[in-house]
Short mmCIF file of C-alpha atoms in Angstrom, two decimals:
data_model
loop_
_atom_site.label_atom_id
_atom_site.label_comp_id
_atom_site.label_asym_id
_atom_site.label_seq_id
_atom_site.Cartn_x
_atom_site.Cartn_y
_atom_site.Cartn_z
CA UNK A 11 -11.34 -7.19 8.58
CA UNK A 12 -8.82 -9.29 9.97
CA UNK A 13 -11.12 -12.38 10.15
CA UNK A 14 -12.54 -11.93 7.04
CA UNK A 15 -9.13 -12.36 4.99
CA UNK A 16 -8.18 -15.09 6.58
CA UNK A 17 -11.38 -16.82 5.80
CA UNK A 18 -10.89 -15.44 2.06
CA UNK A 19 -10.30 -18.13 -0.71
CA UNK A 20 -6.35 -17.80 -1.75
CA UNK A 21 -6.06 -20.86 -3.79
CA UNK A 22 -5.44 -18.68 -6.34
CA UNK A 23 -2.78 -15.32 -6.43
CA UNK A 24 -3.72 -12.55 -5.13
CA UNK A 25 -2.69 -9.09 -5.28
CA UNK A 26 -4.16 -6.80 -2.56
CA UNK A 27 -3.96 -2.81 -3.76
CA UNK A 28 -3.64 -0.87 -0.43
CA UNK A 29 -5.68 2.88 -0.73
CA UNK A 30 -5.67 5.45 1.78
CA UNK A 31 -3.73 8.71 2.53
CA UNK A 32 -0.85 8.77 4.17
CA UNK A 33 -1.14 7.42 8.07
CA UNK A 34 -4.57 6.07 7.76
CA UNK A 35 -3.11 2.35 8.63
CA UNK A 36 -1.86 0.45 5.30
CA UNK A 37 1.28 -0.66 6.78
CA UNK A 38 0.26 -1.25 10.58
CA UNK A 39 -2.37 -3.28 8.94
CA UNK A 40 0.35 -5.05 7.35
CA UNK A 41 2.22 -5.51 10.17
CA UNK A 42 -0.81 -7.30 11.68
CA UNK A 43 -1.53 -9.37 8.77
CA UNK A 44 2.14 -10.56 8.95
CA UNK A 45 1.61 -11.40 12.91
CA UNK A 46 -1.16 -13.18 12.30
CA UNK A 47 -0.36 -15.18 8.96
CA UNK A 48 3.48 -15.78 9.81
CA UNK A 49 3.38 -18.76 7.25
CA UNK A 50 1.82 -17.19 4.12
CA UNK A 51 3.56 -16.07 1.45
CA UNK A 52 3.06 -12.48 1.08
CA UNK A 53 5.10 -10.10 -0.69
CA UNK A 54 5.06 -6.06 0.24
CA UNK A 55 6.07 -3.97 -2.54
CA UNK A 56 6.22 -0.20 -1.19
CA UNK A 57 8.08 2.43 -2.45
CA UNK A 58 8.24 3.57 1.19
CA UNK A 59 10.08 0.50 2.68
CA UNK A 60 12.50 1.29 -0.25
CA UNK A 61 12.98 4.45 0.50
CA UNK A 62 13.64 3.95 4.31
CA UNK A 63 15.99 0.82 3.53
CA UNK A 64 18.17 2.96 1.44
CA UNK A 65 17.78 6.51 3.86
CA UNK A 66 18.78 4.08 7.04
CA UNK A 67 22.08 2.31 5.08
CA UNK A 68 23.23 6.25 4.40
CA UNK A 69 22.21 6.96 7.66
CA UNK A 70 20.13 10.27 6.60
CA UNK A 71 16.15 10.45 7.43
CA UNK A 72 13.36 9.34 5.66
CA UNK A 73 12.55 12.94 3.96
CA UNK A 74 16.47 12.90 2.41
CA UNK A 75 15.96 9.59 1.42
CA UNK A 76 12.89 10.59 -0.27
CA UNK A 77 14.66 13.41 -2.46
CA UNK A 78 17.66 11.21 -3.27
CA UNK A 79 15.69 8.16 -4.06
CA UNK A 80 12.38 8.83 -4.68
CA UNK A 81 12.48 8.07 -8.65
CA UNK A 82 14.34 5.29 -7.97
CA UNK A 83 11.69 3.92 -5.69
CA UNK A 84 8.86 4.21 -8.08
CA UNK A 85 11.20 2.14 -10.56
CA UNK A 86 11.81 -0.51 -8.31
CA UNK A 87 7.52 -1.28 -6.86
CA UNK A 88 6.93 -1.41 -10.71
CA UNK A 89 9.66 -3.73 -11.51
CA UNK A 90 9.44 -6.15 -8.47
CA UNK A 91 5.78 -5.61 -9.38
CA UNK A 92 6.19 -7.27 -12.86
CA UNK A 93 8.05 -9.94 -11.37
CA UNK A 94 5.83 -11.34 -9.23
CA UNK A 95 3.24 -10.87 -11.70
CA UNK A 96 5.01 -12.95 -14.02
CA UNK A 97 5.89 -16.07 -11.39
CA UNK A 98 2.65 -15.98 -10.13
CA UNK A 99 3.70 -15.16 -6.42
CA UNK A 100 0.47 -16.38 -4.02
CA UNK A 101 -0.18 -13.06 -2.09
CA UNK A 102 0.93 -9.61 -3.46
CA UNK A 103 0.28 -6.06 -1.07
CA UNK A 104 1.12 -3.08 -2.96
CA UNK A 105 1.30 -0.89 0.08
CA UNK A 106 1.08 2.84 -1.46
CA UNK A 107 -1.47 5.52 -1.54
CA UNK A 108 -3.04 4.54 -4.57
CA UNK A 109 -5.75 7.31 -4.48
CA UNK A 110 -6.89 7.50 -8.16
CA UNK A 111 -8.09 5.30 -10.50
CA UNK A 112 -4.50 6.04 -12.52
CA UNK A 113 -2.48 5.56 -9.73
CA UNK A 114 -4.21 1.82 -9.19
CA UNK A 115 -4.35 1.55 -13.30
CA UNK A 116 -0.47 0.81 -13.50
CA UNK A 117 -0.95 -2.59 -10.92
CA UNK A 118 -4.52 -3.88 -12.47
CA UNK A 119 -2.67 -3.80 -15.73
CA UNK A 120 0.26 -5.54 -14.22
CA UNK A 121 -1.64 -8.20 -12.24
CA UNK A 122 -5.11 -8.84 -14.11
CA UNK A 123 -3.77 -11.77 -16.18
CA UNK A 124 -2.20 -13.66 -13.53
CA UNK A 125 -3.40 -12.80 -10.06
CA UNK A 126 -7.62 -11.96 -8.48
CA UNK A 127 -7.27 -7.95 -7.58
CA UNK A 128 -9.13 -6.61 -4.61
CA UNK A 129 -8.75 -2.95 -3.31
CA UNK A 130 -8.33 -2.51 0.70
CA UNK A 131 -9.73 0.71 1.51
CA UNK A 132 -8.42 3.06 4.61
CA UNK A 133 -10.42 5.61 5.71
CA UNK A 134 -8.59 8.66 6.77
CA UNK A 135 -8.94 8.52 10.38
CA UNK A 136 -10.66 12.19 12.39
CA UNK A 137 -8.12 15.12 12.12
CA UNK A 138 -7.16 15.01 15.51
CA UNK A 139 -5.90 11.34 15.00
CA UNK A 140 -4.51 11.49 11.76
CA UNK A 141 -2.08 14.72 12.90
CA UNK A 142 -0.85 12.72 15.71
CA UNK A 143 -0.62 10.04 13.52
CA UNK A 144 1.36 12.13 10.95
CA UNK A 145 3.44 13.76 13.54
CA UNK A 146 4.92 10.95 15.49
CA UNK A 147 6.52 9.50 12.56
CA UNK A 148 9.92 11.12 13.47
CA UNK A 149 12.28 12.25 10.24
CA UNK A 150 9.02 11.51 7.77
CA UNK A 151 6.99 14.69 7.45
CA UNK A 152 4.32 15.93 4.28
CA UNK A 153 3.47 19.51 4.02
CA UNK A 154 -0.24 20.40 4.00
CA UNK A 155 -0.47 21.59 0.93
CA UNK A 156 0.29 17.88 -0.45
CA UNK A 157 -1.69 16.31 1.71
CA UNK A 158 -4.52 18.69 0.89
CA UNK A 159 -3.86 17.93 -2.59
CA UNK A 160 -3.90 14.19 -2.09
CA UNK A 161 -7.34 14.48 -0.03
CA UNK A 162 -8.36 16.29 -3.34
CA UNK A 163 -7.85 13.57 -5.73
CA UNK A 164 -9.13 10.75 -4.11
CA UNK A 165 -11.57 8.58 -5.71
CA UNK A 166 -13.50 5.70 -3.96
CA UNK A 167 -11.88 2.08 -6.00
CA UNK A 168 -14.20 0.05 -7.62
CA UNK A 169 -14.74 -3.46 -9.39
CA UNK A 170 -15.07 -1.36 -12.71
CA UNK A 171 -11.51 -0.72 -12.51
CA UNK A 172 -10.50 -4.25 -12.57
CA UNK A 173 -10.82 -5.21 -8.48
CA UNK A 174 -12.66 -8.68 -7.88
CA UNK A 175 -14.13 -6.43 -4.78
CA UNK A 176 -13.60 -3.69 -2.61
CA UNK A 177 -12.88 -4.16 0.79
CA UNK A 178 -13.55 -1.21 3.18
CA UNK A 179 -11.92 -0.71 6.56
CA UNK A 180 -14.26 0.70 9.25
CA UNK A 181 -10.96 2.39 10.60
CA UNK A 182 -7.20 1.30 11.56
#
């Protein structure tokens, strides 16, 4: 999948709308896209990184940092969101679940004016892999019951909501 992004046409801006549950490879993917495309301008917005930027400075884990910042976080993706929206920034990730058509409604409305949408899909690797996944991200834990619930609501993107296309993983 790699391959095929760098090959994609990003004359214009772009904002790519990460989906998958929790562990299934959004921001190792990310990690590799930033390897690979040192040069390009891309721009992560993640509640997540927030989170973790403000947990580390108060030295407390991720899951604190979650409960004292958590509605903060969601404040701050929408509002760097709008920002690069409005300057046009070449390549946008919005590196968060994203697992409904409402949760993804929010950035299409944001970026449909001023940037091409596409939805990156991450398949939610076989239970075996995604608990060791989930578990060897020290300090960072989600009970079941959530992710059950998150499993639950998940709804395939697609270009009716707005996306240009819909890119699908095989896994990561």
């Amino acid at each position: 999948m790699t391959a095929e992004i760098n090959e994609m046409d990003v004359s214009k801006p772009q904002c790519w709308v990460l989906v998958g549950m929790p562990a299934s490879g959004k921001s190792t993917w990310i990690e590799e896209l930033f390897k690979l495309n040192p040069d390009e301008d891309i721009r992560v917005v993640s509640s997540d990184n927030y989170i973790k930027e403000k947990a580390d400075k108060d030295g407390i884990t991720y899951n604190e940092g979650f409960t004292k910042y958590g509605k903060a976080a969601q404040a701050y993706v929408f509002n760097v969101a709008k920002v690069l929206a409005k300057i046009q920034h070449k390549i946008v990730v919005i590196d968060r679940t994203n697992l409904t058509p409402k949760s993804r409604a929010r950035f299409v409305k944001i970026f449909e004016n001023t940037h091409e949408l596409r939805a990156f899909v991450f398949p939610t690797p076989d239970a075996e892999e995604h608990y060791r996944r989930l578990n060897e991200r020290l300090g960072k834990t989600i009970p079941n019951k959530v992710l059950k619930n998150m499993a639950t609501s998940y709804q395939q993107p697609t270009t009716d909501e707005g996306f240009i296309d819909v890119l699908l993983f095989e896994e990561y």
